[in-house]
Amino acid sequence: MTLLELVDALNTRGIGLQARDGRLIVTAPRGAATPNIRSELAAHKPELITLLSNPNLRFWTAPDLSKDDANALDAILAEPPGAT
């Protein structure tokens, strides 16, 4: 698994990472960190710590939208400019 594939898998499973004092801190819902995920985290640990320790690097992911939020967003985007 590549580093990008691992990050995607972690995001999908709700697993968070932090680097603190040269250590990799993993927060995960119960059962989310499968043996395969743990193995991949160990394999990519040095890279992950380096990336997460970089003060110039920021990760951002869009929050999940509820069905109501998605419908409201669709309605806003469907309006012609200046209609509000």
mmCIF file of C-alpha atoms in Angstrom:
data_model
loop_
_atom_site.group_PDB
_atom_site.id
_atom_site.type_symbol
_atom_site.label_atom_id
_atom_site.label_comp_id
_atom_site.label_asym_id
_atom_site.label_seq_id
_atom_site.Cartn_x
_atom_site.Cartn_y
_atom_site.Cartn_z
ATOM 1 C CA MET A 1 0.000 0.000 0.000
ATOM 2 C CA THR A 2 1.371 3.416 -0.895
ATOM 3 C CA LEU A 3 1.438 6.247 1.607
ATOM 4 C CA LEU A 4 -1.428 7.993 -0.204
ATOM 5 C CA GLU A 5 -3.491 4.798 -0.209
ATOM 6 C CA LEU A 6 -2.849 4.434 3.512
ATOM 7 C CA VAL A 7 -3.926 8.014 4.239
ATOM 8 C CA ASP A 8 -7.104 7.424 2.219
ATOM 9 C CA ALA A 9 -7.810 4.176 4.101
ATOM 10 C CA LEU A 10 -7.265 5.924 7.444
ATOM 11 C CA ASN A 11 -9.612 8.745 6.461
ATOM 12 C CA THR A 12 -12.279 6.292 5.316
ATOM 13 C CA ARG A 13 -12.097 4.446 8.646
ATOM 14 C CA GLY A 14 -12.107 7.617 10.772
ATOM 15 C CA ILE A 15 -8.564 7.061 12.012
ATOM 16 C CA GLY A 16 -6.635 10.167 13.041
ATOM 17 C CA LEU A 17 -2.879 10.660 13.270
ATOM 18 C CA GLN A 18 -0.653 13.111 15.117
ATOM 19 C CA ALA A 19 3.090 13.396 15.522
ATOM 20 C CA ARG A 20 4.145 14.337 19.036
ATOM 21 C CA ASP A 21 7.713 14.329 20.360
ATOM 22 C CA GLY A 22 8.847 12.091 17.501
ATOM 23 C CA ARG A 23 6.082 9.572 18.145
ATOM 24 C CA LEU A 24 3.097 8.661 16.003
ATOM 25 C CA ILE A 25 -0.179 9.027 17.915
ATOM 26 C CA VAL A 26 -3.118 7.104 16.444
ATOM 27 C CA THR A 27 -6.745 7.702 17.422
ATOM 28 C CA ALA A 28 -9.301 5.301 16.014
ATOM 29 C CA PRO A 29 -12.811 4.042 16.594
ATOM 30 C CA ARG A 30 -12.920 0.577 18.142
ATOM 31 C CA GLY A 31 -12.092 -2.056 15.516
ATOM 32 C CA ALA A 32 -11.033 0.460 12.849
ATOM 33 C CA ALA A 33 -7.305 -0.273 13.139
ATOM 34 C CA THR A 34 -7.229 -3.719 11.545
ATOM 35 C CA PRO A 35 -4.054 -5.830 11.599
ATOM 36 C CA ASN A 36 -3.394 -4.763 7.986
ATOM 37 C CA ILE A 37 -3.792 -1.068 8.870
ATOM 38 C CA ARG A 38 -1.463 -1.501 11.875
ATOM 39 C CA SER A 39 1.110 -3.196 9.660
ATOM 40 C CA GLU A 40 0.922 -0.393 7.098
ATOM 41 C CA LEU A 41 1.204 2.253 9.822
ATOM 42 C CA ALA A 42 4.363 0.555 11.093
ATOM 43 C CA ALA A 43 5.791 0.333 7.568
ATOM 44 C CA HIS A 44 5.153 4.032 6.874
ATOM 45 C CA LYS A 45 5.778 5.345 10.396
ATOM 46 C CA PRO A 46 8.958 7.361 9.629
ATOM 47 C CA GLU A 47 7.329 9.025 6.598
ATOM 48 C CA LEU A 48 4.158 9.803 8.541
ATOM 49 C CA ILE A 49 6.062 11.349 11.446
ATOM 50 C CA THR A 50 8.098 13.483 9.037
ATOM 51 C CA LEU A 51 4.978 14.680 7.212
ATOM 52 C CA LEU A 52 2.972 15.360 10.352
ATOM 53 C CA SER A 53 5.887 17.174 12.018
ATOM 54 C CA ASN A 54 6.169 19.681 9.162
ATOM 55 C CA PRO A 55 4.682 22.975 10.462
ATOM 56 C CA ASN A 56 4.077 24.163 6.887
ATOM 57 C CA LEU A 57 1.937 21.159 6.003
ATOM 58 C CA ARG A 58 -1.771 21.236 6.739
ATOM 59 C CA PHE A 59 -4.274 18.506 5.987
ATOM 60 C CA TRP A 60 -7.905 19.314 5.404
ATOM 61 C CA THR A 61 -10.803 17.145 4.425
ATOM 62 C CA ALA A 62 -14.353 18.219 3.798
ATOM 63 C CA PRO A 63 -16.760 17.184 6.534
ATOM 64 C CA ASP A 64 -19.423 14.620 5.765
ATOM 65 C CA LEU A 65 -22.707 16.194 4.703
ATOM 66 C CA SER A 66 -26.087 15.004 5.866
ATOM 67 C CA LYS A 67 -28.717 14.430 3.173
ATOM 68 C CA ASP A 68 -30.426 17.695 4.215
ATOM 69 C CA ASP A 69 -27.127 19.616 4.000
ATOM 70 C CA ALA A 70 -26.402 18.135 0.574
ATOM 71 C CA ASN A 71 -29.875 19.071 -0.686
ATOM 72 C CA ALA A 72 -29.504 22.626 0.648
ATOM 73 C CA LEU A 73 -26.109 22.957 -1.019
ATOM 74 C CA ASP A 74 -27.515 21.652 -4.313
ATOM 75 C CA ALA A 75 -30.314 24.242 -4.137
ATOM 76 C CA ILE A 76 -27.848 27.083 -3.505
ATOM 77 C CA LEU A 77 -25.610 26.002 -6.379
ATOM 78 C CA ALA A 78 -28.606 25.747 -8.733
ATOM 79 C CA GLU A 79 -29.583 29.407 -8.155
ATOM 80 C CA PRO A 80 -28.392 31.924 -10.728
ATOM 81 C CA PRO A 81 -25.738 34.363 -9.467
ATOM 82 C CA GLY A 82 -27.246 37.314 -7.593
ATOM 83 C CA ALA A 83 -30.586 35.564 -6.991
ATOM 84 C CA THR A 84 -30.259 35.540 -3.197
#
